[in-house]
Short mmCIF file of N, CA and C in Angstrom, two decimals:
data_model
loop_
_atom_site.label_atom_id
_atom_site.label_comp_id
_atom_site.label_asym_id
_atom_site.label_seq_id
_atom_site.Cartn_x
_atom_site.Cartn_y
_atom_site.Cartn_z
N MET A 134 0.93 -1.08 -0.03
CA MET A 134 -0.20 0.01 -0.05
C MET A 134 0.96 1.29 0.12
N ALA A 135 0.56 2.33 -0.52
CA ALA A 135 1.33 3.43 -0.94
C ALA A 135 1.27 4.00 0.55
N GLU A 136 2.29 5.05 0.60
CA GLU A 136 2.74 5.75 2.08
C GLU A 136 1.37 6.73 2.09
N VAL A 137 0.97 7.44 1.13
CA VAL A 137 -0.08 8.41 1.12
C VAL A 137 -1.60 7.48 1.65
N THR A 138 -1.78 6.42 1.18
CA THR A 138 -2.98 5.42 1.39
C THR A 138 -2.98 5.14 3.00
N LEU A 139 -1.78 4.72 3.33
CA LEU A 139 -1.62 4.41 4.68
C LEU A 139 -1.71 5.56 5.51
N SER A 140 -1.12 6.68 5.37
CA SER A 140 -1.85 7.73 5.92
C SER A 140 -2.97 8.28 6.18
N LYS A 141 -4.09 8.00 5.09
CA LYS A 141 -5.40 8.29 5.02
C LYS A 141 -5.93 7.21 6.04
N VAL A 142 -5.66 5.92 5.99
CA VAL A 142 -6.15 4.88 6.62
C VAL A 142 -6.01 5.29 7.99
N ARG A 143 -4.48 5.70 8.42
CA ARG A 143 -4.53 6.29 9.80
C ARG A 143 -5.53 7.24 10.26
N TRP A 144 -5.34 8.08 9.60
CA TRP A 144 -6.25 9.52 9.81
C TRP A 144 -7.83 8.78 10.12
N LEU A 145 -8.18 7.78 9.70
CA LEU A 145 -9.81 7.53 9.47
C LEU A 145 -9.69 6.68 10.97
N LEU A 146 -8.56 5.79 10.93
CA LEU A 146 -8.76 5.19 12.20
C LEU A 146 -8.40 6.03 13.67
N ASP A 147 -7.93 6.82 13.45
CA ASP A 147 -7.43 7.70 14.47
C ASP A 147 -8.97 8.59 14.77
N LYS A 148 -9.61 8.69 14.05
CA LYS A 148 -11.13 9.46 14.26
C LYS A 148 -11.70 8.30 14.78
N ALA A 149 -11.67 7.21 14.75
CA ALA A 149 -12.74 6.24 15.03
C ALA A 149 -11.98 6.03 16.82
N TYR A 150 -10.83 5.76 16.73
CA TYR A 150 -10.27 5.46 18.37
C TYR A 150 -10.96 5.79 19.44
N PRO A 151 -10.95 7.20 19.67
CA PRO A 151 -11.45 7.55 20.90
C PRO A 151 -12.73 7.07 21.23
N LYS A 152 -13.58 6.75 20.38
CA LYS A 152 -14.88 5.88 20.53
C LYS A 152 -15.06 4.64 20.91
N ILE A 153 -14.07 3.82 19.98
CA ILE A 153 -14.30 2.26 20.01
C ILE A 153 -13.04 1.78 20.07
N GLY A 154 -11.83 2.47 20.18
CA GLY A 154 -10.52 1.79 19.99
C GLY A 154 -9.98 1.38 21.48
N THR A 155 -10.63 1.45 22.65
CA THR A 155 -10.15 0.93 23.63
C THR A 155 -10.77 -0.06 24.07
N ARG A 156 -11.97 -0.78 23.20
CA ARG A 156 -12.98 -1.74 23.45
C ARG A 156 -12.67 -3.15 22.90
N PRO A 157 -12.86 -4.25 23.50
CA PRO A 157 -12.21 -5.66 22.95
C PRO A 157 -13.11 -5.41 21.37
N ILE A 158 -12.50 -5.67 20.32
CA ILE A 158 -13.01 -5.72 19.30
C ILE A 158 -14.62 -6.72 18.96
N ALA A 159 -14.36 -7.76 19.45
CA ALA A 159 -15.65 -8.57 19.36
C ALA A 159 -16.99 -8.16 20.34
N GLN A 160 -16.61 -7.13 20.73
CA GLN A 160 -17.90 -6.31 21.84
C GLN A 160 -18.25 -5.37 20.94
N ILE A 161 -17.72 -4.69 20.24
CA ILE A 161 -18.13 -3.44 19.17
C ILE A 161 -19.42 -3.87 18.37
N THR A 162 -20.22 -2.96 18.54
CA THR A 162 -21.81 -3.26 17.76
C THR A 162 -21.76 -2.27 16.79
N ALA A 163 -22.77 -2.94 15.64
CA ALA A 163 -23.11 -2.25 14.49
C ALA A 163 -23.41 -0.55 15.12
N HIS A 164 -24.18 -0.55 16.23
CA HIS A 164 -24.59 0.97 16.39
C HIS A 164 -23.49 1.51 17.21
N GLU A 165 -22.68 0.85 17.90
CA GLU A 165 -21.50 1.91 18.17
C GLU A 165 -20.48 2.31 16.91
N VAL A 166 -20.42 1.66 16.06
CA VAL A 166 -19.82 1.85 15.21
C VAL A 166 -20.56 2.91 14.00
N LEU A 167 -22.12 2.95 13.99
CA LEU A 167 -22.75 3.96 13.37
C LEU A 167 -22.49 5.13 13.80
N VAL A 168 -22.61 5.15 15.38
CA VAL A 168 -22.47 6.38 15.87
C VAL A 168 -21.23 7.27 15.46
N VAL A 169 -20.16 6.47 15.33
CA VAL A 169 -18.83 7.08 15.03
C VAL A 169 -18.93 7.81 13.59
N LEU A 170 -19.40 7.08 12.76
CA LEU A 170 -19.87 7.38 11.37
C LEU A 170 -20.66 8.24 11.05
N ARG A 171 -21.78 8.50 12.04
CA ARG A 171 -22.47 9.82 12.00
C ARG A 171 -21.72 10.80 12.76
N ALA A 172 -21.00 11.02 13.43
CA ALA A 172 -20.06 11.80 13.71
C ALA A 172 -19.58 12.53 12.76
N VAL A 173 -18.53 11.94 12.10
CA VAL A 173 -18.14 12.11 10.80
C VAL A 173 -18.92 12.78 9.97
N GLU A 174 -20.15 12.10 9.54
CA GLU A 174 -21.06 12.56 8.84
C GLU A 174 -21.71 13.84 9.00
N ALA A 175 -21.74 14.48 10.66
CA ALA A 175 -22.35 15.45 10.99
C ALA A 175 -21.39 16.56 10.71
N THR A 176 -19.88 16.53 10.33
CA THR A 176 -19.20 17.33 9.76
C THR A 176 -19.29 17.98 8.34
N GLY A 177 -20.07 17.20 7.58
CA GLY A 177 -20.33 17.18 6.01
C GLY A 177 -19.32 16.57 5.53
N ARG A 178 -18.67 15.61 6.18
CA ARG A 178 -17.78 14.78 5.26
C ARG A 178 -18.26 13.43 4.92
N TYR A 179 -19.01 13.55 3.98
CA TYR A 179 -20.13 11.89 3.69
C TYR A 179 -19.17 11.01 3.03
N GLU A 180 -18.27 11.51 2.43
CA GLU A 180 -17.23 10.63 1.84
C GLU A 180 -16.33 10.03 2.92
N SER A 181 -15.69 10.73 3.50
CA SER A 181 -14.76 10.34 4.63
C SER A 181 -15.50 9.08 5.51
N ALA A 182 -16.87 9.40 5.85
CA ALA A 182 -17.51 8.77 6.66
C ALA A 182 -17.67 7.33 5.64
N ARG A 183 -18.01 7.51 4.46
CA ARG A 183 -18.16 5.98 3.72
C ARG A 183 -16.99 5.25 3.84
N ARG A 184 -15.80 6.13 3.58
CA ARG A 184 -14.24 5.53 3.55
C ARG A 184 -13.98 4.52 5.00
N MET A 185 -14.40 5.31 5.96
CA MET A 185 -14.25 5.03 7.11
C MET A 185 -15.03 3.64 7.65
N ARG A 186 -16.23 3.58 7.07
CA ARG A 186 -16.84 2.35 7.47
C ARG A 186 -15.93 1.13 6.57
N SER A 187 -15.75 1.45 5.47
CA SER A 187 -14.70 0.54 4.80
C SER A 187 -13.79 0.38 5.44
N VAL A 188 -12.85 0.94 5.75
CA VAL A 188 -11.39 0.61 6.50
C VAL A 188 -12.14 -0.33 7.89
N LEU A 189 -13.03 0.22 8.55
CA LEU A 189 -13.34 -0.43 9.71
C LEU A 189 -13.95 -1.79 9.46
N GLY A 190 -14.50 -1.53 8.31
CA GLY A 190 -14.96 -3.27 7.71
C GLY A 190 -13.81 -3.95 7.56
N ARG A 191 -12.58 -3.42 7.10
CA ARG A 191 -11.42 -4.26 6.81
C ARG A 191 -11.00 -4.79 8.29
N VAL A 192 -10.92 -3.81 9.23
CA VAL A 192 -10.40 -4.21 10.71
C VAL A 192 -11.11 -5.33 10.97
N PHE A 193 -12.46 -4.99 10.93
CA PHE A 193 -13.38 -6.42 11.48
C PHE A 193 -13.52 -7.69 10.76
N ARG A 194 -13.03 -7.44 9.50
CA ARG A 194 -13.17 -8.81 8.79
C ARG A 194 -11.60 -9.09 9.24
N TYR A 195 -10.70 -8.93 9.44
CA TYR A 195 -9.47 -9.48 9.86
C TYR A 195 -9.62 -10.06 11.13
N ALA A 196 -10.45 -9.36 12.11
CA ALA A 196 -10.68 -9.96 13.75
C ALA A 196 -11.32 -11.36 13.13
N VAL A 197 -12.51 -11.53 12.17
CA VAL A 197 -12.97 -12.49 12.11
C VAL A 197 -12.25 -13.28 11.57
N ALA A 198 -11.21 -13.22 10.62
CA ALA A 198 -10.19 -14.15 10.27
C ALA A 198 -9.24 -14.64 11.09
N THR A 199 -8.87 -13.96 12.03
CA THR A 199 -7.86 -14.24 13.01
C THR A 199 -8.59 -14.76 14.55
N ALA A 200 -10.19 -15.07 14.24
CA ALA A 200 -10.97 -15.48 15.46
C ALA A 200 -10.69 -14.67 16.58
N ARG A 201 -10.84 -13.17 16.65
CA ARG A 201 -10.89 -12.48 17.22
C ARG A 201 -12.20 -11.84 17.45
N ALA A 202 -13.06 -11.80 16.78
CA ALA A 202 -14.44 -11.42 16.55
C ALA A 202 -15.10 -12.45 15.75
N GLU A 203 -16.56 -12.37 16.08
CA GLU A 203 -17.57 -13.39 15.22
C GLU A 203 -17.78 -13.06 13.93
N CYS A 204 -17.89 -11.29 13.86
CA CYS A 204 -18.67 -10.60 12.86
C CYS A 204 -18.24 -9.48 12.58
N ASP A 205 -18.55 -8.64 11.45
CA ASP A 205 -18.29 -7.67 10.96
C ASP A 205 -19.39 -6.74 10.88
N PRO A 206 -19.65 -5.92 11.99
CA PRO A 206 -20.52 -5.07 12.17
C PRO A 206 -21.07 -3.88 11.23
N THR A 207 -20.12 -3.52 10.30
CA THR A 207 -20.06 -2.92 9.28
C THR A 207 -20.97 -3.09 8.10
N SER A 208 -21.13 -4.54 8.15
CA SER A 208 -21.57 -5.14 7.03
C SER A 208 -23.29 -4.86 7.11
N ASP A 209 -23.68 -4.76 8.57
CA ASP A 209 -25.15 -4.36 8.42
C ASP A 209 -25.62 -2.86 8.48
N LEU A 210 -24.26 -2.17 8.43
CA LEU A 210 -24.58 -0.72 7.86
C LEU A 210 -24.67 -0.18 6.39
N ARG A 211 -24.47 -1.19 5.52
CA ARG A 211 -24.65 -0.64 4.17
C ARG A 211 -25.89 0.20 3.98
N GLY A 212 -26.06 1.35 3.40
CA GLY A 212 -27.00 2.03 3.40
C GLY A 212 -27.61 3.01 4.23
N ALA A 213 -26.91 2.76 5.41
CA ALA A 213 -27.30 3.79 6.24
C ALA A 213 -26.65 5.11 6.76
N LEU A 214 -25.57 5.45 5.77
CA LEU A 214 -24.97 6.62 5.29
C LEU A 214 -25.57 7.50 4.66
N THR A 215 -25.17 8.61 4.20
CA THR A 215 -25.73 9.60 3.30
C THR A 215 -24.66 9.57 2.40
N ALA A 216 -25.41 9.37 1.21
CA ALA A 216 -24.48 9.04 0.04
C ALA A 216 -23.64 10.33 -0.41
N PRO A 217 -22.65 10.34 -0.80
CA PRO A 217 -21.99 11.65 -0.99
C PRO A 217 -22.64 12.35 -2.28
N LYS A 218 -22.79 13.67 -2.62
CA LYS A 218 -23.33 13.95 -3.96
C LYS A 218 -21.96 13.92 -4.71
N SER A 219 -22.23 13.33 -6.00
CA SER A 219 -21.28 13.20 -7.27
C SER A 219 -21.26 15.11 -7.50
N LYS A 220 -19.84 15.25 -7.87
CA LYS A 220 -19.96 16.40 -8.58
C LYS A 220 -19.21 16.36 -9.89
N HIS A 221 -20.31 16.56 -10.98
CA HIS A 221 -19.91 16.30 -12.30
C HIS A 221 -19.39 18.10 -13.05
N LEU A 222 -17.75 17.35 -13.37
CA LEU A 222 -17.20 18.69 -13.90
C LEU A 222 -17.06 18.82 -15.03
N ALA A 223 -17.22 20.07 -15.74
CA ALA A 223 -17.41 20.34 -17.05
C ALA A 223 -16.12 19.46 -17.90
N ALA A 224 -16.53 19.23 -19.20
CA ALA A 224 -15.75 18.40 -19.80
C ALA A 224 -15.73 19.08 -21.24
N ILE A 225 -14.50 19.11 -22.08
CA ILE A 225 -14.27 19.89 -23.13
C ILE A 225 -14.64 18.64 -24.06
N THR A 226 -15.69 18.79 -24.81
CA THR A 226 -15.85 17.88 -25.53
C THR A 226 -16.05 17.95 -27.10
N THR A 227 -15.60 19.41 -27.79
CA THR A 227 -16.09 19.84 -28.81
C THR A 227 -14.40 20.34 -29.35
N PRO A 228 -14.19 20.44 -30.73
CA PRO A 228 -12.73 20.82 -31.05
C PRO A 228 -12.87 22.43 -30.70
N HIS A 229 -14.18 23.00 -30.95
CA HIS A 229 -14.38 24.49 -30.85
C HIS A 229 -13.54 24.91 -29.38
N ARG A 230 -14.44 24.34 -28.20
CA ARG A 230 -14.51 24.40 -26.93
C ARG A 230 -12.64 24.10 -26.65
N ALA A 231 -11.84 22.94 -27.24
CA ALA A 231 -10.73 22.66 -27.02
C ALA A 231 -9.65 23.50 -27.43
N GLY A 232 -10.13 24.09 -28.85
CA GLY A 232 -9.15 25.53 -29.23
C GLY A 232 -9.19 26.95 -28.00
N GLU A 233 -10.45 27.08 -27.61
CA GLU A 233 -10.69 27.99 -26.48
C GLU A 233 -9.62 28.12 -25.43
N LEU A 234 -9.72 26.50 -24.99
CA LEU A 234 -8.72 26.33 -23.63
C LEU A 234 -7.41 26.47 -24.33
N MET A 235 -6.80 25.98 -25.52
CA MET A 235 -5.55 26.19 -25.82
C MET A 235 -5.14 27.72 -26.08
N ARG A 236 -6.10 28.37 -26.49
CA ARG A 236 -5.97 29.92 -26.29
C ARG A 236 -5.54 30.18 -25.09
N ALA A 237 -6.82 30.12 -24.28
CA ALA A 237 -6.43 30.65 -22.72
C ALA A 237 -5.10 30.51 -22.28
N ILE A 238 -4.65 29.25 -22.31
CA ILE A 238 -3.68 28.74 -21.88
C ILE A 238 -2.24 29.47 -22.49
N GLU A 239 -2.52 30.19 -23.65
CA GLU A 239 -1.32 30.84 -24.28
C GLU A 239 -1.37 32.30 -24.08
N ARG A 240 -2.86 32.68 -23.68
CA ARG A 240 -2.68 33.77 -23.11
C ARG A 240 -2.06 34.01 -21.55
N TYR A 241 -2.13 33.16 -20.74
CA TYR A 241 -1.69 33.14 -19.20
C TYR A 241 -0.21 33.65 -19.16
N THR A 242 -0.62 34.93 -18.37
CA THR A 242 0.74 35.52 -17.90
C THR A 242 1.41 35.54 -16.50
N GLY A 243 0.86 34.21 -15.90
CA GLY A 243 1.60 34.38 -14.62
C GLY A 243 3.26 33.41 -14.76
N HIS A 244 3.76 32.71 -13.97
CA HIS A 244 4.72 32.01 -13.92
C HIS A 244 5.19 31.07 -15.05
N ALA A 245 6.16 31.26 -15.48
CA ALA A 245 6.63 30.16 -16.71
C ALA A 245 6.46 28.91 -16.53
N ILE A 246 6.77 28.26 -15.13
CA ILE A 246 6.78 26.82 -15.10
C ILE A 246 5.33 26.46 -15.09
N THR A 247 4.05 27.51 -14.70
CA THR A 247 2.70 26.95 -14.22
C THR A 247 2.03 26.87 -16.00
N LEU A 248 2.84 27.85 -16.82
CA LEU A 248 2.30 27.85 -18.21
C LEU A 248 3.06 26.78 -19.09
N PHE A 249 4.27 26.23 -18.53
CA PHE A 249 4.51 25.01 -19.24
C PHE A 249 3.70 23.95 -18.63
N ALA A 250 3.50 23.59 -17.26
CA ALA A 250 2.70 22.47 -16.93
C ALA A 250 1.12 22.34 -17.73
N LEU A 251 0.31 23.64 -17.82
CA LEU A 251 -0.77 24.09 -18.27
C LEU A 251 -0.44 23.30 -19.82
N LYS A 252 0.43 23.88 -20.35
CA LYS A 252 0.63 23.43 -21.71
C LYS A 252 0.45 21.89 -21.91
N LEU A 253 1.50 21.08 -21.08
CA LEU A 253 2.01 19.61 -20.95
C LEU A 253 0.62 18.88 -20.60
N SER A 254 -0.35 19.38 -19.64
CA SER A 254 -1.72 19.11 -19.33
C SER A 254 -2.60 18.67 -20.34
N ALA A 255 -2.67 19.68 -20.94
CA ALA A 255 -3.69 19.74 -22.20
C ALA A 255 -3.47 18.72 -22.96
N HIS A 256 -1.95 18.75 -23.21
CA HIS A 256 -1.53 17.49 -24.43
C HIS A 256 -1.77 15.92 -23.90
N LEU A 257 -1.09 15.67 -22.48
CA LEU A 257 -0.93 14.33 -22.12
C LEU A 257 -1.89 13.78 -20.97
N PHE A 258 -3.11 14.54 -20.83
CA PHE A 258 -3.92 14.07 -19.82
C PHE A 258 -3.81 13.16 -18.85
N VAL A 259 -2.69 13.63 -18.09
CA VAL A 259 -2.42 12.80 -16.58
C VAL A 259 -2.79 13.60 -15.60
N ARG A 260 -2.69 12.98 -14.40
CA ARG A 260 -3.10 13.97 -13.37
C ARG A 260 -2.15 14.58 -12.83
N PRO A 261 -2.94 16.02 -12.15
CA PRO A 261 -1.69 17.10 -11.74
C PRO A 261 -0.31 16.47 -11.02
N GLY A 262 -0.89 15.20 -10.23
CA GLY A 262 0.73 14.61 -9.38
C GLY A 262 1.50 13.88 -10.24
N GLU A 263 1.04 13.19 -11.16
CA GLU A 263 1.93 12.85 -12.01
C GLU A 263 2.68 13.55 -12.86
N LEU A 264 2.03 14.76 -13.30
CA LEU A 264 2.97 15.80 -13.97
C LEU A 264 3.87 16.38 -13.03
N ARG A 265 3.38 16.93 -11.86
CA ARG A 265 4.45 17.46 -11.01
C ARG A 265 5.64 16.68 -10.52
N GLN A 266 5.26 15.30 -10.48
CA GLN A 266 6.38 14.48 -10.22
C GLN A 266 7.13 13.85 -11.55
N ALA A 267 7.01 14.22 -12.63
CA ALA A 267 7.69 13.61 -13.68
C ALA A 267 9.23 14.35 -13.64
N GLU A 268 9.80 13.27 -14.42
CA GLU A 268 11.48 13.66 -14.30
C GLU A 268 12.20 13.40 -15.82
N SER A 269 13.00 14.40 -15.97
CA SER A 269 13.32 14.13 -16.99
C SER A 269 13.48 12.67 -17.78
N ALA A 270 14.49 12.10 -16.86
CA ALA A 270 14.98 10.70 -17.42
C ALA A 270 13.62 9.90 -17.74
N GLU A 271 12.20 10.07 -17.39
CA GLU A 271 11.40 9.17 -17.92
C GLU A 271 10.92 9.55 -19.25
N PHE A 272 11.37 10.50 -19.87
CA PHE A 272 11.18 10.77 -21.16
C PHE A 272 12.05 10.15 -22.06
N ASP A 273 11.37 9.29 -22.98
CA ASP A 273 12.02 8.45 -24.20
C ASP A 273 11.96 9.32 -25.56
N PHE A 274 12.75 10.40 -25.78
CA PHE A 274 12.88 11.14 -27.02
C PHE A 274 13.19 10.49 -28.22
N ASP A 275 14.10 9.45 -28.35
CA ASP A 275 13.61 8.52 -29.23
C ASP A 275 12.73 8.18 -29.84
N ARG A 276 11.75 7.52 -28.70
CA ARG A 276 10.61 6.97 -29.16
C ARG A 276 9.28 7.69 -28.79
N SER A 277 9.71 9.03 -28.33
CA SER A 277 8.37 10.03 -28.51
C SER A 277 7.15 9.27 -27.33
N VAL A 278 8.04 8.91 -26.22
CA VAL A 278 6.94 8.17 -25.02
C VAL A 278 7.33 8.89 -23.67
N TRP A 279 6.60 8.85 -22.79
CA TRP A 279 7.00 9.31 -21.54
C TRP A 279 6.36 7.98 -20.57
N ASN A 280 7.47 7.34 -19.64
CA ASN A 280 7.44 5.95 -19.25
C ASN A 280 7.16 6.36 -17.85
N ILE A 281 5.71 6.63 -17.37
CA ILE A 281 5.68 6.79 -15.61
C ILE A 281 5.96 5.67 -14.92
N PRO A 282 6.83 5.72 -14.15
CA PRO A 282 6.78 4.13 -13.37
C PRO A 282 5.46 3.76 -12.54
N ALA A 283 5.42 2.51 -12.18
CA ALA A 283 4.19 1.97 -11.50
C ALA A 283 3.78 2.65 -9.98
N GLU A 284 4.97 3.40 -9.49
CA GLU A 284 5.01 3.86 -8.00
C GLU A 284 4.58 5.16 -7.95
N LYS A 285 4.56 5.93 -9.17
CA LYS A 285 4.06 6.99 -9.47
C LYS A 285 2.45 7.29 -9.88
N MET A 286 1.94 6.21 -10.28
CA MET A 286 0.40 5.88 -10.86
C MET A 286 -0.41 5.51 -9.75
N LYS A 287 -1.57 6.10 -9.77
CA LYS A 287 -2.79 5.56 -9.02
C LYS A 287 -3.00 4.13 -8.77
N MET A 288 -3.01 3.49 -9.63
CA MET A 288 -3.45 2.43 -9.68
C MET A 288 -2.09 1.21 -9.61
N ARG A 289 -0.85 1.74 -9.44
CA ARG A 289 0.24 1.08 -9.24
C ARG A 289 0.80 0.19 -10.48
N ARG A 290 0.43 0.61 -11.59
CA ARG A 290 0.80 -0.07 -12.73
C ARG A 290 1.45 0.89 -13.60
N PRO A 291 2.63 0.42 -14.28
CA PRO A 291 3.81 1.29 -15.43
C PRO A 291 2.30 2.22 -16.30
N HIS A 292 2.93 3.15 -16.68
CA HIS A 292 2.11 3.82 -17.79
C HIS A 292 2.81 4.52 -19.09
N ARG A 293 2.28 4.37 -20.26
CA ARG A 293 3.31 5.05 -21.19
C ARG A 293 2.28 6.11 -21.71
N VAL A 294 3.04 7.13 -22.24
CA VAL A 294 1.91 8.44 -22.98
C VAL A 294 2.83 8.80 -23.91
N PRO A 295 2.29 8.69 -25.14
CA PRO A 295 2.73 9.18 -26.22
C PRO A 295 2.63 10.64 -26.11
N LEU A 296 4.44 11.27 -26.76
CA LEU A 296 4.39 12.71 -26.67
C LEU A 296 4.24 13.27 -28.32
N LEU A 297 3.61 14.24 -28.25
CA LEU A 297 3.22 14.93 -29.31
C LEU A 297 4.52 16.06 -29.89
N SER A 298 4.52 16.38 -30.83
CA SER A 298 5.72 17.07 -31.37
C SER A 298 5.96 18.80 -30.66
N GLN A 299 4.61 18.89 -29.98
CA GLN A 299 4.65 20.29 -29.08
C GLN A 299 5.21 19.85 -27.78
N VAL A 300 4.71 18.81 -27.40
CA VAL A 300 5.37 18.15 -25.92
C VAL A 300 6.81 18.13 -26.10
N LEU A 301 7.33 17.54 -26.77
CA LEU A 301 8.70 17.28 -27.23
C LEU A 301 9.23 18.42 -26.96
N ASP A 302 8.98 19.48 -27.80
CA ASP A 302 9.86 20.78 -28.20
C ASP A 302 9.63 21.46 -26.80
N GLY A 303 8.68 21.60 -25.87
CA GLY A 303 8.53 22.10 -24.70
C GLY A 303 9.44 21.29 -23.70
N VAL A 304 9.18 20.16 -23.71
CA VAL A 304 10.41 19.33 -22.79
C VAL A 304 11.97 19.41 -23.00
N THR A 305 12.15 19.73 -24.32
CA THR A 305 13.44 19.70 -24.77
C THR A 305 13.92 20.96 -24.37
N VAL A 306 13.57 22.05 -24.53
CA VAL A 306 13.56 23.65 -23.83
C VAL A 306 13.65 23.54 -22.52
N ARG A 307 12.68 22.85 -21.55
CA ARG A 307 12.56 22.78 -20.37
C ARG A 307 13.72 22.05 -19.69
N ARG A 308 14.31 21.16 -20.35
CA ARG A 308 15.54 20.19 -20.19
C ARG A 308 16.61 21.22 -19.81
N ARG A 309 16.89 22.18 -20.95
CA ARG A 309 17.86 22.82 -20.95
C ARG A 309 18.03 24.03 -19.79
N LEU A 310 16.73 23.99 -19.29
CA LEU A 310 16.59 25.48 -18.30
C LEU A 310 16.95 24.91 -17.05
N ARG A 311 16.58 23.37 -16.56
CA ARG A 311 16.64 23.27 -15.30
C ARG A 311 17.78 21.88 -15.41
N ILE A 312 18.02 21.45 -14.31
CA ILE A 312 19.02 20.11 -13.56
C ILE A 312 17.93 19.21 -13.91
N PRO A 313 18.30 18.04 -14.73
CA PRO A 313 17.34 17.25 -15.18
C PRO A 313 16.66 16.30 -14.19
N ASP A 314 17.54 15.89 -12.91
CA ASP A 314 16.58 15.04 -11.92
C ASP A 314 16.02 16.27 -11.07
N ALA A 315 15.94 17.50 -11.28
CA ALA A 315 15.09 18.27 -10.51
C ALA A 315 13.61 18.28 -10.76
N GLY A 316 13.00 17.17 -11.52
CA GLY A 316 11.79 17.44 -11.90
C GLY A 316 11.47 18.13 -13.17
N LEU A 317 10.63 17.82 -13.75
CA LEU A 317 10.24 18.34 -15.04
C LEU A 317 9.70 19.75 -15.09
N VAL A 318 8.60 19.69 -13.78
CA VAL A 318 7.87 21.10 -13.83
C VAL A 318 8.18 21.65 -12.27
N ALA A 319 8.90 20.90 -11.37
CA ALA A 319 9.01 21.08 -10.11
C ALA A 319 9.26 22.99 -10.12
N SER A 320 8.45 23.64 -9.20
CA SER A 320 8.47 25.17 -8.81
C SER A 320 9.82 25.33 -8.11
N ARG A 321 9.92 26.31 -7.90
CA ARG A 321 10.89 26.92 -6.67
C ARG A 321 10.28 26.29 -5.30
N TYR A 322 9.20 26.18 -5.23
CA TYR A 322 8.48 26.15 -3.73
C TYR A 322 8.48 24.83 -3.48
N ASP A 323 8.91 23.78 -4.49
CA ASP A 323 9.08 22.17 -4.31
C ASP A 323 9.87 21.98 -3.43
N GLY A 324 9.74 21.01 -2.41
CA GLY A 324 10.67 20.68 -1.55
C GLY A 324 11.62 19.43 -2.20
#
């Protein structure tokens, strides 16, 4: 499991611990778990409450598998929580709107590194974190491909991104401006 995922799991468990963490796991009831989940829900964090139920369910299933508990009380809570409202973000689906986006990026007058990242993201369609963590060594200019290692990908599988000539030109210029291992789009604020 990735470190960022582990930290999220720890955060969720830390939220539950004050109410149920000191009790023997076999004695914790579905109602007690629901009280913990409702406390998170009351803050408007519906997705966090849903994830907490999932994490607690894994803990209880492990307890069942290791003979520390008889059942998983979270399974009785399916449907008990408020479902988070999905947010549908606007998508660019026409060539005209894509052109508007590219023109808006060209008119950007902020930091050069931000402009570079915006241009790359419009051509590469990768997550912002993947782009921020890109390193020059991952780019195969002879084959026009960006090889993203598995540890940088959300699904933990290596990913290959084809590079257009516009991207290759920008990356080549960027490489000349920075130390290659410093990160392709790292800003002066990155640690």
